[in-house]
Amino acid sequence: MKRSTQLIALMAALAAGSAGAAGTLAGTTIENTATASFDDPATGAPLNSTSNTVQTVVLPKPDFDIVYTDGTADANTITTTPVLTTGAVPGQVITTPYSLVNKGNTPLDITVNADTTGSAAGSTVKYYRVNPDGSLGAEITPGTPVTVTPDDPATAADEGIVKIAQVITLPTDPALISPTSVFGASPEGTVAGTAGADPLVTPGNGYASGTTVQEENKVVNTDLQFTRITVYAPALDNNPNTNPGTPVDSAGNPLPAASVPPVTSVSVPTETVGKVGDNTPVVSAPGYVTPAPTTPPATPSPVPGGATDPTPGGTPIATNVAGDEQIAYPIADTNATPDRVVFTNTLTNTGGATDKVQLFPALADGTPDPAYTFDPATGVFTNTATGVTIRFLDPVTGEPIKVSVDPTNPTVAQYPTVTVPNGSTAVYRTEVTYPDANDSAVISPVSVVIGADSLKDADLVSNSNTKNTILPPAAQFGDATTALGAVVTPAPVQTVNPNGVASGISSPDIADKTAVFPMDVVNNGQYNDSYTLSGTVTVPVIDPVTGATTTTVVPVLYYAPDGSLLPRVSTDPASPDYNKFITPVVAPGTEYKPLAVIQIPTGTATGDYTVTQNAVGNYSTISMTDTNNIVRVAPAGTVAVAKFIAKAGVAAGTDPKNGIDNPTDYTASGANGAKPGDTLNYKIIGKNTYNTAVTKFFLSDTVPANTTFASVALSPAPVKTIYRVTPVNSTTPGAWSATAPAAGLAAGTVIDVAVDANDDNIPDALAPSGTLTADFTVTVN
């Protein structure tokens, strides 16, 4: 229908509450009687003469229209209509008020159908009567006409208008709705003609019987009033932590700046760069390298765009903006409880309207990860296979974000929901809890893809993914193996000679005083690390002069495979960190093989001594020990024997023999005279220079020719002395006895003397560096 004078009049009538009937109502009888007036010829009085009555029946003049109730001009196509709803969401209901207008003079039964030309499939269109208060009344059953009476000009009531509403419900099936979908409909009215050939006989409704008449008797589809609906197109960007300009919390409320962790530079392990003032090893490097680092970069540097887990003692987190990923580098702990990292994520909405977005663990294609089950009561997603749990937390309260229960949103949320005004960035936290793995076994990264799905689209598919990744540490320290990995169960033994020379890392076994153990430091974790190595072995060292034993702690020195000493934590010999050594950076999945070198002190007593070694991750703080290596100190040394004869005036130590000093008034080489009957006094001294006791130790002397035996005694006298005599010309010694040999034994007799403190009639052992002295006298024949 064109906007014409007639339409303008109709709109004015609608506004005034009247449809404006087209003349006298059909069926009205018009009667007419003529009158002749004249003067009575006889009397001259006025007279009237009435004719017969003529009747005329008013015939139907039908006309009807459907218009927008608010007076908007008709729109014949879905693309030209000014009645437009934008940003609709799946399942949304769009209601448009219309009026059925009887512009004729006879009641009409108007059938209303929906014209959906140009509309996407899947929506439903229904029509309802409108109650006087504007609410929807009963549905107009499809195909059932609505009777609209003509307006009676004689009354103030508006009998010629019936108000209806067109209700379009959008589909929720993702296959039927997308951001490019356009939906719409227009009511299309028709009336079935009922007038017969002779309208005086069968007037009907004025339209010829058997015809179907369009609004205003126009050509079909030329008088339509479309409602057009376009679908909301989510525009979300789910990101690692940034510095959002307009941050909001999960409910869409502006956030105080203090609740948004600032983006800072984060240093994570890649390369050893030196020591700080307190002699602590420093490990620093880029937090993210594309591809992930397998070898240390030449120059370490911090990563802009990192953040820190907001919880106390939070984990450093590096941001890879290009990869839409955050990477956490947790250190090790000493407990077995599950570990957790809290990430800060941001979600920006540029879709043109406030959006409600649900968060969930997702697959790469944006669909919910079926490995996780969700408990709405606790807000926890649980992966039973891996033991990983996820919660989405409000940045202000720290409480789990709830599932939306907005009854006005036709798309019901299934997962925690955040509200993001257009042009704003919602800040939310992702808490990832994972089992506390064995710090020595190979460990895998924990990677979680976070999906963000707008509730204003039909599917349950993320509109933007981001990834939170945890790289846990793990390391192993032990004895070297050919394959990757260390051994901690065998007990490697290195045998050394404590009186030998110190050699390098190619030390042969037994021949010197150096023990060398090939070791392995294995990085079984997911990020680079270097390690501080230290170790000790405690040994007893015997004083070669006094025989006193001193407990000595010997440090383990650590060498690189090329024979160079690894860097010390401190170069100050007085520092407790002097004997701590730093390995190069060890990449994930690789190992470093240092050499543990131990220089055993001269005089160390024979025995097996356990080496205790420690390795500590400089970044991960993983602490490892190896206590199964053994340094075996072999017996080394000899037993020295010296014999001195009495000679007055000889100073002690001026005439040593075989490493043993002469006593005062005794000589080993000076000539001495004697007459028959004189007594010759000898001192026989035996010394143990081994690093271990020598058992069954005794001294022996043979009665010299031209003399006879006088006496023998140990000096100083022990608790018990035992003796043994081998007769002249005999090779079989006698039995040990506590009875001293009698004087007068002939030359050639062998006399043995020993200490028997434990009274077992067997010579006692002589301790390392111990001496035994016997005074032996004979008489010159």
mmCIF file of C-alpha atoms in Angstrom, residues 556-728:
data_model
loop_
_atom_site.group_PDB
_atom_site.id
_atom_site.type_symbol
_atom_site.label_atom_id
_atom_site.label_comp_id
_atom_site.label_asym_id
_atom_site.label_seq_id
_atom_site.Cartn_x
_atom_site.Cartn_y
_atom_site.Cartn_z
ATOM 1 C CA VAL A 556 84.482 -33.753 46.480
ATOM 2 C CA LEU A 557 85.762 -31.780 43.519
ATOM 3 C CA TYR A 558 83.664 -31.724 40.359
ATOM 4 C CA TYR A 559 85.202 -31.681 36.932
ATOM 5 C CA ALA A 560 83.748 -31.304 33.470
ATOM 6 C CA PRO A 561 84.165 -34.247 31.084
ATOM 7 C CA ASP A 562 87.007 -32.332 29.388
ATOM 8 C CA GLY A 563 89.017 -32.316 32.627
ATOM 9 C CA SER A 564 88.425 -28.703 33.628
ATOM 10 C CA LEU A 565 87.243 -27.880 37.114
ATOM 11 C CA LEU A 566 83.637 -26.686 37.190
ATOM 12 C CA PRO A 567 83.053 -23.098 38.392
ATOM 13 C CA ARG A 568 82.906 -22.716 42.140
ATOM 14 C CA VAL A 569 80.000 -20.938 43.778
ATOM 15 C CA SER A 570 82.571 -18.897 45.672
ATOM 16 C CA THR A 571 86.233 -18.361 44.930
ATOM 17 C CA ASP A 572 86.952 -17.529 48.581
ATOM 18 C CA PRO A 573 88.546 -20.595 50.244
ATOM 19 C CA ALA A 574 87.123 -19.449 53.570
ATOM 20 C CA SER A 575 83.574 -19.459 52.251
ATOM 21 C CA PRO A 576 81.293 -22.430 52.966
ATOM 22 C CA ASP A 577 80.415 -22.299 49.248
ATOM 23 C CA TYR A 578 84.005 -22.742 48.121
ATOM 24 C CA ASN A 579 83.510 -26.453 47.534
ATOM 25 C CA LYS A 580 80.195 -26.077 45.739
ATOM 26 C CA PHE A 581 80.308 -26.294 41.959
ATOM 27 C CA ILE A 582 77.894 -25.184 39.214
ATOM 28 C CA THR A 583 77.094 -27.267 36.157
ATOM 29 C CA PRO A 584 76.298 -25.761 32.779
ATOM 30 C CA VAL A 585 72.608 -25.413 31.934
ATOM 31 C CA VAL A 586 71.001 -28.781 31.255
ATOM 32 C CA ALA A 587 68.152 -28.737 28.745
ATOM 33 C CA PRO A 588 64.987 -30.796 29.335
ATOM 34 C CA GLY A 589 65.417 -34.427 28.408
ATOM 35 C CA THR A 590 69.216 -34.276 28.482
ATOM 36 C CA GLU A 591 71.944 -35.012 31.002
ATOM 37 C CA TYR A 592 75.303 -33.673 32.082
ATOM 38 C CA LYS A 593 78.096 -36.017 33.181
ATOM 39 C CA PRO A 594 80.462 -34.438 35.701
ATOM 40 C CA LEU A 595 83.272 -36.312 37.375
ATOM 41 C CA ALA A 596 83.366 -36.513 41.163
ATOM 42 C CA VAL A 597 87.036 -36.429 42.195
ATOM 43 C CA ILE A 598 88.300 -37.115 45.724
ATOM 44 C CA GLN A 599 91.913 -36.675 46.868
ATOM 45 C CA ILE A 600 92.450 -38.942 49.877
ATOM 46 C CA PRO A 601 94.922 -37.441 52.418
ATOM 47 C CA THR A 602 98.234 -39.151 53.017
ATOM 48 C CA GLY A 603 98.048 -41.409 56.026
ATOM 49 C CA THR A 604 94.343 -42.136 55.724
ATOM 50 C CA ALA A 605 93.583 -45.321 57.579
ATOM 51 C CA THR A 606 92.609 -48.309 55.525
ATOM 52 C CA GLY A 607 88.867 -48.933 55.220
ATOM 53 C CA ASP A 608 85.700 -48.309 53.187
ATOM 54 C CA TYR A 609 84.367 -44.762 53.350
ATOM 55 C CA THR A 610 81.001 -43.661 51.949
ATOM 56 C CA VAL A 611 80.872 -40.543 49.834
ATOM 57 C CA THR A 612 77.862 -38.252 50.312
ATOM 58 C CA GLN A 613 77.007 -36.137 47.260
ATOM 59 C CA ASN A 614 74.333 -33.517 46.762
ATOM 60 C CA ALA A 615 72.855 -31.831 43.698
ATOM 61 C CA VAL A 616 70.424 -28.900 43.922
ATOM 62 C CA GLY A 617 68.589 -27.305 41.013
ATOM 63 C CA ASN A 618 69.521 -23.648 40.940
ATOM 64 C CA TYR A 619 66.058 -22.654 39.696
ATOM 65 C CA SER A 620 63.891 -25.665 40.438
ATOM 66 C CA THR A 621 65.392 -26.086 43.959
ATOM 67 C CA ILE A 622 65.163 -29.875 43.521
ATOM 68 C CA SER A 623 67.459 -31.469 46.090
ATOM 69 C CA MET A 624 69.045 -34.835 45.297
ATOM 70 C CA THR A 625 71.574 -37.023 47.080
ATOM 71 C CA ASP A 626 73.828 -39.901 46.181
ATOM 72 C CA THR A 627 75.265 -41.882 49.096
ATOM 73 C CA ASN A 628 76.283 -45.152 47.524
ATOM 74 C CA ASN A 629 79.825 -44.461 46.300
ATOM 75 C CA ILE A 630 82.638 -45.957 48.349
ATOM 76 C CA VAL A 631 86.281 -44.977 48.574
ATOM 77 C CA ARG A 632 88.260 -48.024 49.586
ATOM 78 C CA VAL A 633 91.615 -47.107 51.157
ATOM 79 C CA ALA A 634 94.088 -49.951 50.573
ATOM 80 C CA PRO A 635 96.830 -50.856 53.020
ATOM 81 C CA ALA A 636 99.945 -48.866 52.281
ATOM 82 C CA GLY A 637 103.326 -48.620 54.030
ATOM 83 C CA THR A 638 105.790 -51.024 55.673
ATOM 84 C CA VAL A 639 107.278 -52.089 59.038
ATOM 85 C CA ALA A 640 110.634 -50.511 59.749
ATOM 86 C CA VAL A 641 113.136 -52.098 62.204
ATOM 87 C CA ALA A 642 116.266 -50.495 63.593
ATOM 88 C CA LYS A 643 118.847 -51.890 66.077
ATOM 89 C CA PHE A 644 120.992 -49.665 68.217
ATOM 90 C CA ILE A 645 123.805 -50.433 70.732
ATOM 91 C CA ALA A 646 124.500 -48.438 73.840
ATOM 92 C CA LYS A 647 127.219 -45.804 73.577
ATOM 93 C CA ALA A 648 127.510 -42.957 76.012
ATOM 94 C CA GLY A 649 127.389 -39.412 74.720
ATOM 95 C CA VAL A 650 125.317 -40.020 71.603
ATOM 96 C CA ALA A 651 122.473 -37.554 71.224
ATOM 97 C CA ALA A 652 119.036 -38.828 70.298
ATOM 98 C CA GLY A 653 118.198 -38.656 66.612
ATOM 99 C CA THR A 654 121.744 -38.041 65.467
ATOM 100 C CA ASP A 655 122.206 -41.529 64.122
ATOM 101 C CA PRO A 656 118.845 -42.650 62.634
ATOM 102 C CA LYS A 657 118.372 -45.959 60.889
ATOM 103 C CA ASN A 658 115.620 -47.089 58.508
ATOM 104 C CA GLY A 659 113.629 -43.982 59.328
ATOM 105 C CA ILE A 660 113.823 -44.569 63.072
ATOM 106 C CA ASP A 661 115.741 -42.151 65.289
ATOM 107 C CA ASN A 662 118.377 -43.492 67.685
ATOM 108 C CA PRO A 663 117.613 -43.109 71.396
ATOM 109 C CA THR A 664 119.946 -41.065 73.627
ATOM 110 C CA ASP A 665 123.237 -42.836 74.323
ATOM 111 C CA TYR A 666 122.630 -45.361 71.577
ATOM 112 C CA THR A 667 124.199 -45.593 68.165
ATOM 113 C CA ALA A 668 123.512 -47.552 65.013
ATOM 114 C CA SER A 669 126.904 -47.267 63.400
ATOM 115 C CA GLY A 670 129.522 -45.952 65.780
ATOM 116 C CA ALA A 671 132.285 -48.456 66.776
ATOM 117 C CA ASN A 672 132.176 -49.691 70.364
ATOM 118 C CA GLY A 673 134.628 -51.862 72.272
ATOM 119 C CA ALA A 674 133.954 -54.664 74.824
ATOM 120 C CA LYS A 675 136.060 -57.073 76.912
ATOM 121 C CA PRO A 676 135.212 -60.635 77.774
ATOM 122 C CA GLY A 677 132.648 -60.603 80.542
ATOM 123 C CA ASP A 678 131.246 -57.240 79.471
ATOM 124 C CA THR A 679 127.511 -56.827 78.766
ATOM 125 C CA LEU A 680 126.310 -55.510 75.418
ATOM 126 C CA ASN A 681 123.012 -53.542 75.616
ATOM 127 C CA TYR A 682 120.941 -53.337 72.451
ATOM 128 C CA LYS A 683 117.686 -51.516 71.687
ATOM 129 C CA ILE A 684 115.567 -53.058 68.932
ATOM 130 C CA ILE A 685 112.821 -50.704 67.653
ATOM 131 C CA GLY A 686 110.042 -51.753 65.290
ATOM 132 C CA LYS A 687 107.678 -49.135 63.691
ATOM 133 C CA ASN A 688 104.432 -49.675 61.753
ATOM 134 C CA THR A 689 104.228 -47.192 58.824
ATOM 135 C CA TYR A 690 101.174 -48.843 57.290
ATOM 136 C CA ASN A 691 97.839 -47.031 57.299
ATOM 137 C CA THR A 692 96.405 -49.949 59.186
ATOM 138 C CA ALA A 693 97.374 -52.023 62.169
ATOM 139 C CA VAL A 694 99.697 -55.004 61.612
ATOM 140 C CA THR A 695 98.612 -58.078 63.531
ATOM 141 C CA LYS A 696 100.666 -60.585 65.543
ATOM 142 C CA PHE A 697 103.546 -58.163 65.783
ATOM 143 C CA PHE A 698 106.691 -59.234 67.629
ATOM 144 C CA LEU A 699 110.432 -58.410 67.659
ATOM 145 C CA SER A 700 113.180 -61.013 67.258
ATOM 146 C CA ASP A 701 116.941 -61.155 67.786
ATOM 147 C CA THR A 702 119.554 -63.851 67.588
ATOM 148 C CA VAL A 703 122.212 -64.302 70.251
ATOM 149 C CA PRO A 704 125.416 -63.106 68.458
ATOM 150 C CA ALA A 705 128.456 -65.320 68.041
ATOM 151 C CA ASN A 706 130.951 -65.158 70.898
ATOM 152 C CA THR A 707 128.199 -64.155 73.304
ATOM 153 C CA THR A 708 125.646 -65.750 75.518
ATOM 154 C CA PHE A 709 122.119 -64.521 76.185
ATOM 155 C CA ALA A 710 121.633 -62.336 79.265
ATOM 156 C CA SER A 711 118.080 -60.839 79.162
ATOM 157 C CA VAL A 712 115.298 -59.363 77.046
ATOM 158 C CA ALA A 713 112.489 -56.937 78.007
ATOM 159 C CA LEU A 714 110.026 -54.614 76.298
ATOM 160 C CA SER A 715 110.371 -50.911 77.006
ATOM 161 C CA PRO A 716 108.223 -49.554 78.376
ATOM 162 C CA ALA A 717 107.062 -52.729 80.009
ATOM 163 C CA PRO A 718 103.537 -53.669 78.865
ATOM 164 C CA VAL A 719 100.833 -55.266 80.987
ATOM 165 C CA LYS A 720 102.022 -58.624 79.775
ATOM 166 C CA THR A 721 105.016 -59.721 77.759
ATOM 167 C CA ILE A 722 105.273 -63.097 76.085
ATOM 168 C CA TYR A 723 108.379 -64.813 74.790
ATOM 169 C CA ARG A 724 109.309 -67.529 72.380
ATOM 170 C CA VAL A 725 112.645 -69.339 71.879
ATOM 171 C CA THR A 726 113.980 -71.147 68.837
ATOM 172 C CA PRO A 727 116.936 -73.356 69.848
ATOM 173 C CA VAL A 728 120.254 -73.324 68.050
#
